[in-house]
Coordinates of C-alpha atoms in Angstrom, one line a residue:
M1 CA 150.5 82.6 135.8
T2 CA 147.6 80.0 135.7
G3 CA 145.8 79.5 132.6
R4 CA 142.6 81.2 134.3
A5 CA 144.7 84.5 135.3
L6 CA 146.0 84.5 131.9
F7 CA 142.8 84.5 130.4
D8 CA 141.5 86.9 132.4
A9 CA 144.3 89.3 131.6
G10 CA 143.3 88.7 127.8
L11 CA 139.9 89.4 128.7
A12 CA 140.7 92.7 130.4
R13 CA 142.5 93.7 127.2
H14 CA 139.7 92.8 124.9
R15 CA 137.2 94.9 127.1
V16 CA 139.3 98.3 126.3
G17 CA 139.4 97.7 122.7
A18 CA 142.4 95.3 122.0
P19 CA 141.6 92.2 120.6
T20 CA 145.0 91.4 118.7
E21 CA 146.6 91.6 122.2
A22 CA 144.1 89.7 123.8
A23 CA 144.2 87.0 121.2
T24 CA 147.8 86.7 122.2
R25 CA 147.0 86.1 125.9
Y26 CA 144.2 83.9 125.2
R27 CA 146.4 81.6 123.2
H28 CA 149.0 81.7 126.4
A29 CA 146.3 80.5 128.4
L30 CA 145.3 77.8 126.2
A31 CA 148.9 76.6 126.3
A32 CA 148.9 76.6 130.1
E33 CA 145.5 75.2 130.0
P34 CA 144.0 73.6 126.7
G35 CA 140.7 72.7 128.3
L36 CA 139.6 76.0 129.2
P37 CA 136.4 76.6 127.1
E38 CA 136.1 80.4 127.7
A39 CA 139.6 81.1 126.4
W40 CA 138.5 79.3 123.1
H41 CA 135.5 81.2 123.1
M42 CA 136.9 84.4 123.2
L43 CA 139.9 83.5 120.9
G44 CA 137.3 82.6 118.5
V45 CA 135.8 85.9 119.1
A46 CA 139.0 88.1 118.9
T47 CA 140.0 86.1 115.5
A48 CA 136.7 86.9 113.8
Q49 CA 137.0 90.6 114.8
A50 CA 140.3 90.3 113.1
G51 CA 138.2 89.6 109.6
R52 CA 139.0 85.7 110.0
L53 CA 135.3 84.5 110.2
D54 CA 136.1 80.6 109.5
P55 CA 138.8 80.3 111.9
G56 CA 136.8 82.1 114.6
L57 CA 134.0 79.5 114.2
D58 CA 136.4 76.8 114.8
W59 CA 137.7 78.0 118.0
I60 CA 134.1 78.5 119.2
G61 CA 133.3 74.9 117.7
R62 CA 136.2 73.6 120.4
A63 CA 134.9 75.7 123.1
L64 CA 131.4 74.2 122.5
R65 CA 132.8 70.4 122.5
L66 CA 134.2 71.0 125.7
A67 CA 131.3 72.9 127.4
P68 CA 128.0 72.6 125.3
G69 CA 125.9 74.7 127.6
L70 CA 128.4 77.6 127.4
V71 CA 125.5 80.1 126.3
E72 CA 127.6 83.2 125.6
A73 CA 129.8 80.9 123.1
R74 CA 126.7 79.8 121.6
Q75 CA 125.5 83.2 121.1
S76 CA 128.8 84.4 119.6
R77 CA 128.7 81.3 117.2
I78 CA 124.9 82.6 116.1
V79 CA 126.4 86.0 115.2
L80 CA 129.6 84.8 113.4
L81 CA 127.3 82.4 111.1
S82 CA 125.3 85.4 110.4
A83 CA 128.1 87.4 109.8
A84 CA 129.3 84.8 107.4
G85 CA 125.8 84.5 105.3
R86 CA 125.1 81.1 106.8
R87 CA 121.8 82.4 107.9
D88 CA 119.9 79.1 108.1
E89 CA 122.5 77.6 110.3
A90 CA 122.3 80.8 112.5
T91 CA 118.7 80.5 113.0
A92 CA 119.1 76.7 113.5
D93 CA 121.5 77.5 116.4
A94 CA 119.3 80.0 117.8
R95 CA 116.2 77.8 118.0
G96 CA 118.5 75.4 119.4
L97 CA 120.0 77.8 122.2
L98 CA 116.6 78.9 123.0
H99 CA 115.6 75.2 123.7
Q100 CA 118.4 75.4 126.3
A101 CA 117.9 78.7 127.6
P102 CA 114.2 80.2 126.6
D103 CA 114.5 83.2 128.8
H104 CA 117.5 84.2 127.0
G105 CA 116.3 87.9 125.6
P106 CA 119.4 88.2 123.4
T107 CA 119.0 85.2 121.5
W108 CA 115.2 86.4 120.9
L109 CA 116.2 89.2 119.4
R110 CA 119.1 87.8 117.2
L111 CA 116.4 85.2 115.9
G112 CA 113.9 88.0 115.4
T113 CA 116.8 89.5 113.3
L114 CA 117.6 86.3 111.3
L115 CA 113.9 85.6 110.6
A116 CA 113.4 89.5 109.3
Q117 CA 116.3 89.0 107.2
G118 CA 114.7 86.0 105.5
G119 CA 112.0 87.6 103.8
P120 CA 108.3 88.4 104.0
G121 CA 107.3 84.8 104.5
Q122 CA 109.1 85.1 108.2
G123 CA 107.2 88.1 109.1
T124 CA 104.9 86.3 111.7
A125 CA 107.9 84.3 113.4
A126 CA 109.9 87.5 113.4
V127 CA 107.2 89.3 115.2
A128 CA 106.8 86.6 118.0
A129 CA 110.7 86.7 118.3
F130 CA 111.1 90.2 118.7
S131 CA 107.9 90.4 121.0
R132 CA 109.5 88.2 123.2
A133 CA 112.8 89.8 123.5
A134 CA 110.9 93.0 124.2
R135 CA 109.2 91.3 127.0
L136 CA 112.3 89.9 128.5
M137 CA 114.3 93.0 127.7
P138 CA 111.8 95.8 128.1
D139 CA 114.6 98.6 127.9
S140 CA 116.1 97.2 124.8
P141 CA 115.8 99.8 122.4
E142 CA 116.9 97.3 119.6
A143 CA 114.0 95.0 120.6
W144 CA 111.6 97.5 120.3
R145 CA 112.9 98.9 117.0
G146 CA 113.0 95.5 115.6
L147 CA 109.4 94.4 116.7
G148 CA 108.0 97.9 115.2
L149 CA 109.7 97.4 111.9
A150 CA 108.6 93.6 111.7
L151 CA 105.0 95.0 112.6
R152 CA 105.3 97.5 110.2
E153 CA 106.2 95.0 107.4
A154 CA 103.0 92.8 108.5
D155 CA 101.0 95.8 108.1
E156 CA 100.3 96.1 111.8
L157 CA 101.0 99.6 111.5
D158 CA 99.1 101.0 114.8
A159 CA 101.2 98.4 116.6
A160 CA 104.3 99.1 114.8
L161 CA 104.3 102.8 115.7
G162 CA 103.6 102.1 119.5
A163 CA 106.8 99.7 119.3
L164 CA 109.0 102.2 117.3
R165 CA 107.8 105.0 119.7
R166 CA 108.7 102.9 122.7
A167 CA 112.5 102.4 121.1
R168 CA 112.5 106.3 120.4
A169 CA 111.8 106.9 124.1
L170 CA 114.6 104.4 125.2
R171 CA 117.2 105.9 122.8
P172 CA 116.1 108.8 120.6
D173 CA 118.8 108.6 118.0
A174 CA 118.8 109.3 114.2
E175 CA 117.8 105.6 113.6
A176 CA 114.8 105.8 115.9
E177 CA 113.6 109.0 114.5
M178 CA 114.0 107.4 110.9
S179 CA 112.2 104.2 111.6
L180 CA 109.4 106.2 113.3
G181 CA 109.1 108.8 110.4
N182 CA 109.0 106.0 108.0
A183 CA 106.2 104.2 109.6
L184 CA 104.2 107.3 110.0
L185 CA 104.8 107.9 106.1
A186 CA 103.4 104.8 105.6
R187 CA 100.4 105.5 107.9
G188 CA 99.7 108.6 105.9
E189 CA 100.6 110.8 108.4
R190 CA 102.8 113.1 106.5
A191 CA 103.4 116.2 108.8
A192 CA 104.4 113.9 111.8
S193 CA 106.4 111.9 109.6
L194 CA 108.3 115.0 108.2
A195 CA 109.1 116.2 111.4
H196 CA 111.0 112.9 112.8
L197 CA 112.6 112.7 109.3
L198 CA 114.2 115.9 109.8
R199 CA 115.3 115.3 113.3
A200 CA 116.9 112.2 111.7
V201 CA 119.0 114.0 109.3
C202 CA 119.9 116.7 112.0
L203 CA 121.0 114.1 114.2
A204 CA 122.9 112.2 111.3
P205 CA 123.6 114.8 108.7
G206 CA 126.3 112.4 107.1
S207 CA 124.1 109.6 106.7
P208 CA 122.7 108.7 103.2
E209 CA 119.7 106.8 104.2
C210 CA 118.3 109.3 106.5
W211 CA 118.4 112.0 103.5
Y212 CA 117.2 109.1 101.2
N213 CA 113.8 108.9 103.5
L214 CA 113.6 112.5 104.0
G215 CA 113.6 112.5 99.9
L216 CA 110.5 110.1 100.1
A217 CA 108.7 112.2 102.6
R218 CA 109.1 115.4 101.1
H219 CA 108.0 113.7 97.6
A220 CA 105.1 112.2 99.1
R221 CA 103.8 115.8 100.5
G222 CA 104.5 117.1 96.9
E223 CA 107.4 119.0 97.6
T224 CA 109.6 117.7 94.8
E225 CA 112.2 120.2 94.7
A226 CA 113.0 119.7 98.3
A227 CA 112.9 115.8 97.4
L228 CA 115.2 116.3 94.5
L229 CA 118.0 117.9 97.0
C230 CA 117.6 115.4 99.5
N231 CA 118.2 112.5 97.1
R232 CA 121.2 114.4 95.3
R233 CA 122.7 114.7 99.0
A234 CA 122.1 111.0 99.4
V235 CA 124.1 110.1 96.1
R236 CA 126.9 112.5 97.3
L237 CA 127.1 110.8 100.6
G238 CA 127.2 107.3 98.6
L239 CA 123.8 105.9 98.3
G240 CA 123.3 105.0 94.6
L241 CA 120.1 103.7 95.2
A242 CA 118.8 107.3 95.4
R243 CA 119.9 108.0 91.5
T244 CA 116.7 106.6 90.4
R245 CA 114.8 108.9 92.7
I246 CA 116.7 112.0 91.3
A247 CA 115.5 111.0 88.2
A248 CA 111.6 110.3 88.9
A249 CA 111.4 113.7 90.8
L250 CA 113.0 115.5 87.7
A251 CA 110.4 113.7 85.7
D252 CA 107.7 114.7 87.9
L253 CA 109.0 118.4 87.9
G254 CA 108.7 118.4 84.0
R255 CA 112.1 118.1 83.5
A256 CA 112.3 114.8 81.2
S257 CA 115.7 115.6 79.4
E258 CA 117.2 116.2 82.7
A259 CA 115.7 112.9 83.9
E260 CA 117.0 111.1 81.0
A261 CA 120.4 112.3 81.5
E262 CA 120.5 111.5 84.8
L263 CA 119.6 108.0 84.2
R264 CA 121.9 107.5 81.4
A265 CA 124.7 108.8 83.7
A266 CA 123.6 106.5 86.4
L267 CA 123.3 103.1 84.4
P268 CA 126.8 102.2 84.5
L269 CA 127.3 103.2 88.3
P270 CA 128.0 100.9 91.0
G271 CA 124.8 100.8 93.2
T272 CA 122.3 102.0 90.8
A273 CA 119.1 100.3 90.8
V274 CA 119.3 99.1 87.1
P275 CA 116.0 97.3 86.9
D276 CA 114.3 100.4 87.9
A277 CA 116.8 103.0 85.6
V278 CA 116.2 100.7 82.8
E279 CA 112.0 101.0 83.4
Q280 CA 112.3 104.8 83.7
L281 CA 114.1 105.3 80.7
T282 CA 112.1 103.2 78.7
G283 CA 109.2 105.3 79.6
L284 CA 110.5 108.5 78.9
L285 CA 111.8 107.2 75.4
L286 CA 108.4 105.9 74.7
A287 CA 106.5 108.9 75.7
Q288 CA 108.3 110.7 73.0
N289 CA 108.2 108.1 70.6
R290 CA 112.0 108.0 70.5
I291 CA 112.0 104.1 69.4
P292 CA 115.2 103.9 67.6
E293 CA 117.3 105.6 70.1
L294 CA 115.4 103.4 72.6
R295 CA 116.7 100.0 70.8
A296 CA 120.1 101.6 70.1
L297 CA 120.5 102.0 73.8
F298 CA 118.9 98.7 75.1
A299 CA 120.1 96.4 72.6
P300 CA 123.9 96.2 73.9
F301 CA 122.6 94.8 77.3
E302 CA 122.8 91.5 75.9
T303 CA 126.5 91.3 75.8
E304 CA 127.8 94.4 77.3
P305 CA 127.9 94.5 81.5
L306 CA 127.0 97.5 83.7
A307 CA 129.2 97.8 86.8
G308 CA 130.6 94.1 86.0
R309 CA 127.1 92.4 85.7
L310 CA 124.6 91.5 82.5
H311 CA 121.5 92.7 82.6
A312 CA 120.1 91.2 79.7
G313 CA 116.7 90.4 80.9
E314 CA 116.2 94.0 81.6
G315 CA 117.3 94.9 78.1
R316 CA 115.2 92.6 76.4
T317 CA 112.2 93.7 78.5
A318 CA 113.0 97.5 77.5
L319 CA 113.0 96.2 73.7
A320 CA 109.8 94.0 74.1
A321 CA 108.1 97.6 75.5
A322 CA 109.2 99.0 72.2
D323 CA 107.8 95.9 70.1
L324 CA 104.4 96.4 71.6
A325 CA 104.6 100.0 71.2
Q326 CA 104.9 99.4 67.6
G327 CA 102.2 96.8 67.7
R328 CA 104.3 93.9 67.1
P329 CA 103.2 91.4 70.1
A330 CA 104.4 88.4 68.1
A331 CA 108.4 89.9 68.5
A332 CA 107.7 91.1 72.3
Y333 CA 106.6 87.5 73.1
A334 CA 109.5 86.0 71.2
R335 CA 112.1 88.3 72.7
L336 CA 110.7 87.8 76.4
A337 CA 110.0 83.7 75.9
P338 CA 113.4 82.9 77.0
V339 CA 113.8 85.4 79.7
A340 CA 114.7 83.8 83.3
G341 CA 113.1 85.1 86.2
E342 CA 109.6 86.7 86.6
A343 CA 110.2 90.4 87.5
G344 CA 106.9 92.3 87.6
W345 CA 107.6 94.5 84.4
T346 CA 108.9 91.4 82.3
F347 CA 106.2 89.2 83.4
T348 CA 103.5 91.9 82.6
L349 CA 105.3 92.5 79.0
R350 CA 105.2 88.8 78.0
S351 CA 101.6 88.2 79.1
V352 CA 100.5 91.0 77.5
A353 CA 102.1 90.0 74.3
A354 CA 100.4 86.6 74.5
L355 CA 97.1 88.0 75.3
R356 CA 97.5 90.4 72.4
L357 CA 98.4 87.5 70.0
A358 CA 95.4 85.2 71.4
L359 CA 93.1 88.4 70.5
D360 CA 95.1 88.9 67.0
E361 CA 94.5 85.1 66.2
R362 CA 90.5 85.7 66.5
G363 CA 90.7 88.7 64.6
E364 CA 89.6 91.0 67.6
T365 CA 91.2 94.3 68.6
L366 CA 90.4 96.0 71.7
L367 CA 90.3 100.0 71.8
R368 CA 90.6 101.6 75.3
P369 CA 87.8 104.4 75.6
P370 CA 89.0 107.8 76.0
A371 CA 89.0 109.6 79.5
D372 CA 86.2 111.7 80.5
P373 CA 87.6 115.1 80.5
G374 CA 84.7 116.4 82.8
R375 CA 85.4 114.2 85.9
P376 CA 88.3 113.9 88.3
R377 CA 91.1 111.1 87.5
L378 CA 92.8 108.5 89.6
A379 CA 95.5 106.6 87.9
S380 CA 98.3 104.1 88.9
S381 CA 101.4 103.9 86.4
T382 CA 102.9 101.5 88.5
L383 CA 100.0 98.9 87.9
G384 CA 101.6 95.9 85.9
T385 CA 105.2 96.7 87.0
R386 CA 105.6 95.7 90.8
G387 CA 104.4 92.3 91.1
R388 CA 102.6 89.4 88.8
F389 CA 98.9 88.7 88.2
A390 CA 97.3 88.6 91.5
H391 CA 99.7 91.3 93.0
N392 CA 98.2 93.7 90.0
V393 CA 94.5 92.3 90.1
L394 CA 94.4 93.0 94.2
E395 CA 96.0 96.4 93.6
Y396 CA 93.3 97.1 91.0
I397 CA 90.1 96.1 93.3
L398 CA 91.4 98.8 96.0
L399 CA 91.6 101.2 93.2
R400 CA 88.7 100.6 91.3
L401 CA 86.6 100.3 94.7
Y402 CA 88.1 104.1 95.8
A403 CA 87.6 105.3 92.4
E404 CA 83.7 104.4 92.1
R405 CA 83.3 105.4 95.8
H406 CA 84.5 108.9 95.1
G407 CA 83.1 109.4 91.6
L408 CA 86.6 109.3 89.8
V409 CA 87.6 107.9 86.7
L410 CA 90.4 105.4 86.9
E411 CA 92.9 105.3 84.5
T412 CA 95.6 102.0 83.8
P413 CA 98.4 101.4 81.7
D414 CA 98.4 97.8 79.8
W415 CA 98.3 95.2 82.3
V416 CA 97.5 91.6 82.5
G417 CA 94.1 91.7 84.0
G418 CA 93.1 94.7 81.8
L419 CA 93.3 92.3 78.9
F420 CA 92.1 89.0 80.4
F421 CA 89.0 90.3 82.3
A422 CA 86.3 92.4 80.7
L423 CA 87.4 95.8 81.8
D424 CA 87.3 99.2 79.9
D425 CA 89.1 101.7 81.7
P426 CA 90.4 104.3 79.7
A427 CA 94.1 104.7 79.2
P428 CA 96.0 107.4 80.9
A429 CA 95.4 110.9 79.5
G430 CA 98.5 112.4 81.1
P431 CA 100.7 112.8 83.7
L432 CA 99.4 113.1 87.4
A433 CA 101.0 114.1 90.8
P434 CA 102.4 111.0 92.4
L435 CA 100.7 109.3 95.4
L436 CA 103.4 107.7 97.6
F437 CA 102.6 105.6 100.3
G438 CA 99.0 106.0 99.6
R439 CA 97.6 102.5 101.0
H440 CA 96.2 103.7 104.3
L441 CA 94.3 106.7 102.7
L442 CA 92.9 104.7 99.8
N443 CA 91.7 101.9 102.4
E444 CA 90.3 105.0 104.8
G445 CA 88.6 106.1 101.5
V446 CA 86.8 102.7 100.8
L447 CA 86.0 102.0 104.2
G448 CA 84.2 105.3 104.9
E449 CA 86.9 106.4 107.4
A450 CA 88.6 109.0 105.3
H451 CA 89.6 112.0 106.8
L452 CA 90.9 114.1 103.8
P453 CA 88.9 115.3 100.5
P454 CA 88.9 112.3 97.6
L455 CA 92.5 111.7 96.3
A456 CA 91.6 113.2 92.7
G457 CA 94.2 113.8 90.1
C458 CA 96.8 111.4 91.7
D459 CA 99.0 108.8 90.4
A460 CA 98.8 106.0 93.1
L461 CA 101.9 104.1 93.3
S462 CA 102.4 100.2 94.3
P463 CA 101.9 98.4 96.4
L464 CA 98.2 99.1 97.3
F465 CA 95.8 96.4 98.7
L466 CA 92.9 96.1 100.5
F467 CA 93.5 95.5 104.5
A468 CA 90.3 93.1 104.4
Y469 CA 87.6 92.0 101.8
P470 CA 84.1 92.4 102.9
E471 CA 81.2 90.4 102.1
A472 CA 79.7 93.8 100.9
V473 CA 81.8 94.3 97.7
R474 CA 82.1 90.5 96.7
E475 CA 79.3 90.6 93.8
R476 CA 80.8 94.0 92.6
V477 CA 84.3 92.9 92.4
Q478 CA 83.2 89.4 90.9
S479 CA 81.2 91.6 88.3
W480 CA 84.3 93.3 87.2
L481 CA 86.7 90.4 87.3
R482 CA 85.2 88.0 84.6
P483 CA 87.4 86.8 81.5
R484 CA 86.6 88.2 78.0
P485 CA 84.5 86.0 76.1
A486 CA 87.1 85.9 73.4
F487 CA 89.5 83.6 75.8
A488 CA 86.8 81.0 76.5
S489 CA 87.8 78.4 74.1
R490 CA 91.2 78.5 76.1
L491 CA 89.5 78.5 79.4
D492 CA 86.1 76.5 79.2
P493 CA 87.0 73.4 77.8
V494 CA 89.4 72.6 80.8
V495 CA 86.5 72.8 83.4
A496 CA 84.3 71.2 81.2
R497 CA 86.5 68.2 80.7
L498 CA 87.0 68.0 84.5
R499 CA 83.3 68.2 85.1
L500 CA 82.9 65.2 82.7
L501 CA 85.3 63.0 85.0
G502 CA 83.4 64.0 88.0
R503 CA 80.5 65.7 90.3
T504 CA 82.8 67.4 92.7
L505 CA 85.6 69.6 91.4
V506 CA 88.3 69.8 94.2
A507 CA 91.5 72.1 93.1
L508 CA 94.4 72.5 94.9
H509 CA 97.2 75.2 94.6
L510 CA 100.9 74.4 96.4
R511 CA 103.3 77.0 95.4
R512 CA 107.0 76.0 95.6
G513 CA 109.4 78.0 93.1
D514 CA 110.6 81.7 94.2
F515 CA 108.8 81.1 97.4
V516 CA 111.8 79.1 98.5
A517 CA 114.5 81.9 97.7
C518 CA 112.2 84.5 99.2
G519 CA 111.6 83.0 102.5
Y520 CA 107.8 82.4 102.2
P521 CA 106.2 79.7 104.0
I522 CA 105.9 76.4 101.9
T523 CA 102.7 74.4 102.1
D524 CA 103.4 70.6 103.4
A525 CA 101.5 68.6 100.8
G526 CA 101.1 66.3 103.9
W527 CA 98.6 68.3 105.2
Y528 CA 96.3 68.5 102.2
V529 CA 96.7 64.7 101.9
S530 CA 95.6 63.9 105.5
W531 CA 92.8 66.1 105.0
L532 CA 91.6 64.9 102.0
R533 CA 91.6 61.3 103.1
E534 CA 88.7 62.2 105.8
L535 CA 86.9 64.7 103.1
W536 CA 87.1 62.3 100.2
P537 CA 84.7 59.7 101.3
T538 CA 82.0 62.1 101.9
L539 CA 82.1 63.6 98.2
D540 CA 80.0 62.9 95.5
R541 CA 82.2 61.5 92.7
P542 CA 85.3 63.8 93.4
V543 CA 88.0 64.8 91.1
L544 CA 91.4 66.5 91.8
Y545 CA 93.0 69.1 90.2
L546 CA 96.5 70.1 91.3
A547 CA 98.1 73.6 90.2
S548 CA 101.6 74.1 90.9
D549 CA 105.0 75.4 89.9
D550 CA 106.7 72.2 91.1
L551 CA 104.1 69.8 89.6
A552 CA 106.1 66.8 89.7
A553 CA 107.3 66.9 93.0
V554 CA 103.7 67.5 94.7
R555 CA 101.9 65.0 92.1
A556 CA 103.4 62.0 93.9
D557 CA 102.1 63.1 97.0
F558 CA 98.4 62.8 96.1
A559 CA 98.7 59.4 93.9
E560 CA 96.2 57.9 95.9
F561 CA 93.8 60.3 94.7
D562 CA 94.3 59.9 91.0
P563 CA 94.9 63.7 90.4
L564 CA 95.1 65.6 87.3
S565 CA 96.7 68.7 86.1
L566 CA 96.6 71.0 83.1
T567 CA 98.3 68.7 80.7
D568 CA 95.9 65.9 81.3
V569 CA 92.9 67.7 80.0
A570 CA 94.0 70.2 77.6
E571 CA 96.7 72.0 75.7
P572 CA 98.6 74.8 78.0
W573 CA 98.4 78.1 76.6
P574 CA 101.6 79.3 75.4
G575 CA 102.8 81.8 78.0
L576 CA 99.5 81.8 79.9
D577 CA 99.0 78.7 81.1
Y578 CA 98.7 80.2 84.7
L579 CA 95.5 81.6 83.7
Q580 CA 93.9 78.3 82.8
D581 CA 95.2 77.0 86.4
F582 CA 93.6 80.3 87.6
H583 CA 90.4 79.5 85.9
V584 CA 90.2 76.5 87.4
L585 CA 90.5 77.3 90.7
S586 CA 88.0 79.9 90.4
R587 CA 85.3 77.7 89.2
A588 CA 85.7 74.5 91.4
D589 CA 83.6 73.5 94.1
I590 CA 86.4 73.3 96.8
V591 CA 89.5 75.1 96.7
G592 CA 92.4 74.7 98.5
V593 CA 94.8 77.6 98.9
S594 CA 98.7 77.5 99.2
A595 CA 100.3 79.2 102.2
A596 CA 100.9 83.3 101.4
S597 CA 99.7 82.9 97.8
G598 CA 97.7 85.9 96.7
F599 CA 97.0 83.8 93.4
S600 CA 95.1 81.0 94.9
A601 CA 93.2 83.4 97.5
L602 CA 92.2 85.8 94.7
A603 CA 90.8 82.8 92.7
A604 CA 88.8 81.4 95.7
R605 CA 87.4 85.4 95.9
L606 CA 86.3 85.6 92.5
N607 CA 84.8 81.9 92.4
P608 CA 81.0 82.4 92.2
G609 CA 79.9 78.8 93.1
L610 CA 82.5 77.9 95.7
R611 CA 81.3 75.6 98.4
L612 CA 84.4 75.2 100.6
A613 CA 87.5 77.1 100.8
V614 CA 90.5 75.9 102.7
E615 CA 94.1 77.3 103.8
P616 CA 97.1 75.9 105.7
D617 CA 97.1 76.6 109.4
L618 CA 101.0 77.2 109.8
K619 CA 101.3 77.0 113.7
A620 CA 98.9 73.9 113.8
R621 CA 100.5 72.2 111.0
R622 CA 97.2 71.5 109.4
I623 CA 94.5 72.4 106.6
R624 CA 91.4 74.5 108.0
P625 CA 88.5 76.1 106.2
F626 CA 88.6 80.0 105.9
R627 CA 86.4 82.8 104.2
P628 CA 87.6 84.5 101.3
W629 CA 85.2 87.5 101.9
T630 CA 84.5 88.3 105.6

């Protein structure tokens, strides 16, 4: 037989699910005709299907050296690179293939999937890739589902629902029902969401993910007992993530001892969301003032692994929460200062400890006012645990606007903004019914489009942001979010010294750090340099201030403008130097924000004397003006 005939025989076996036999025939084909690229390609595929990814990639590489234009081989290489965890290489290969074959729908679909896996920072590009795939393959449920999920991540829920409904019409399976149900839940359409999620578990009763998401929908509707049953089923089917949801449901039902037992049992088990479990357990123990037990439970976390992994940071954070509960901010700060990473809860406790230390140094004590028992309440127990400074402030803005509009008392836990700004919200007076996925409902209430009664008596859980920042609320928001006078000695001298050096203060924020790992877009300093070269000669005695978590790297890019940073003009505030940078950004004449940065965009919104705000235009690769309030 010829090499081509042997290859065809192998392909026939491959198509009926016999890759091992197919590989043997491919090898025979190559022995007869070594220059047959299709045989090298399919040998690589069969080898990878046998669990040997690296040799499979090698064979496909040989096929492409023989035939660089073999589209099928290039797509197989993308799939295998992705399976091997080499996402950046896979993405580069997909883009390269699309230059060669711009109308190859499967590659657009693969590129969208890769970009979606890259984190929130790739959201716009993922939407574009899935949109192209859906146009090229209008009968592909995978393309429409990918587009719907990407649009949901981008908070374009109406468009997401349209795409997900199209995917469901093409293939009404459990995955389609679950995706559509989850999007409807995020949209606040709880009854419709529940109907789709019930269909999902009927279609796939062995899917733990379907039961887990049904549990979320039940919990959001206040059907907590039913949510508990759903999450127990998810755990029995192997989804460890649902263990903390079981504990949350038990706590909401007033069964604190059962919730505690569930969490203690879950901690050492594989698949448990340990950070969430530690946070929940800490809250339960602190609520009962069982601080010695809390310390005994979490002190061993420094040296004793859980399911093969140390959770020293989580243990230290729990112990710091106990320190703060006992009025020992110095101990809490010292405990958290060396903790690597910036998880929301850790960040909040470290910053709260540092702010309380600053108040103690001045002999000042903040007393939270009591809740008004005669007024309906709104709270957010997660404020300060799901993100960092700007994330928390942006959540607060939505909550406060909603509370004021509907005559509710807003109750908040200790959080960075609550101490840093001159706020006087009462502390939580007691547990409230959890409000899951409340962002759309709260936004509708703020914008005057609500079709439901006010959400009184609710604990609004993160994440919660405004969809837009209308000019009509600018002065109100700025009036709330003013630093406490007690911190003026740390903040005002920074701006004053910069003002002594010139007449026009230009402050730029360039974020790196975790943006790289999370896949967020990185602002090219060169864009700002080009923009400044045009602007600089038009300004009256300009001074450039740089704020960055990678200052050494970005400072050299701006050398021609003699840039200054915090250490040039003031002593950094221990643990709170980011607030000094924020204050400069919120008082500068011209502010340049970093791509995808809530921190610098928030500073621009709170800047009462702002003359110009600019941002990166990622598509045009330049700097453009923008309006912080619209």
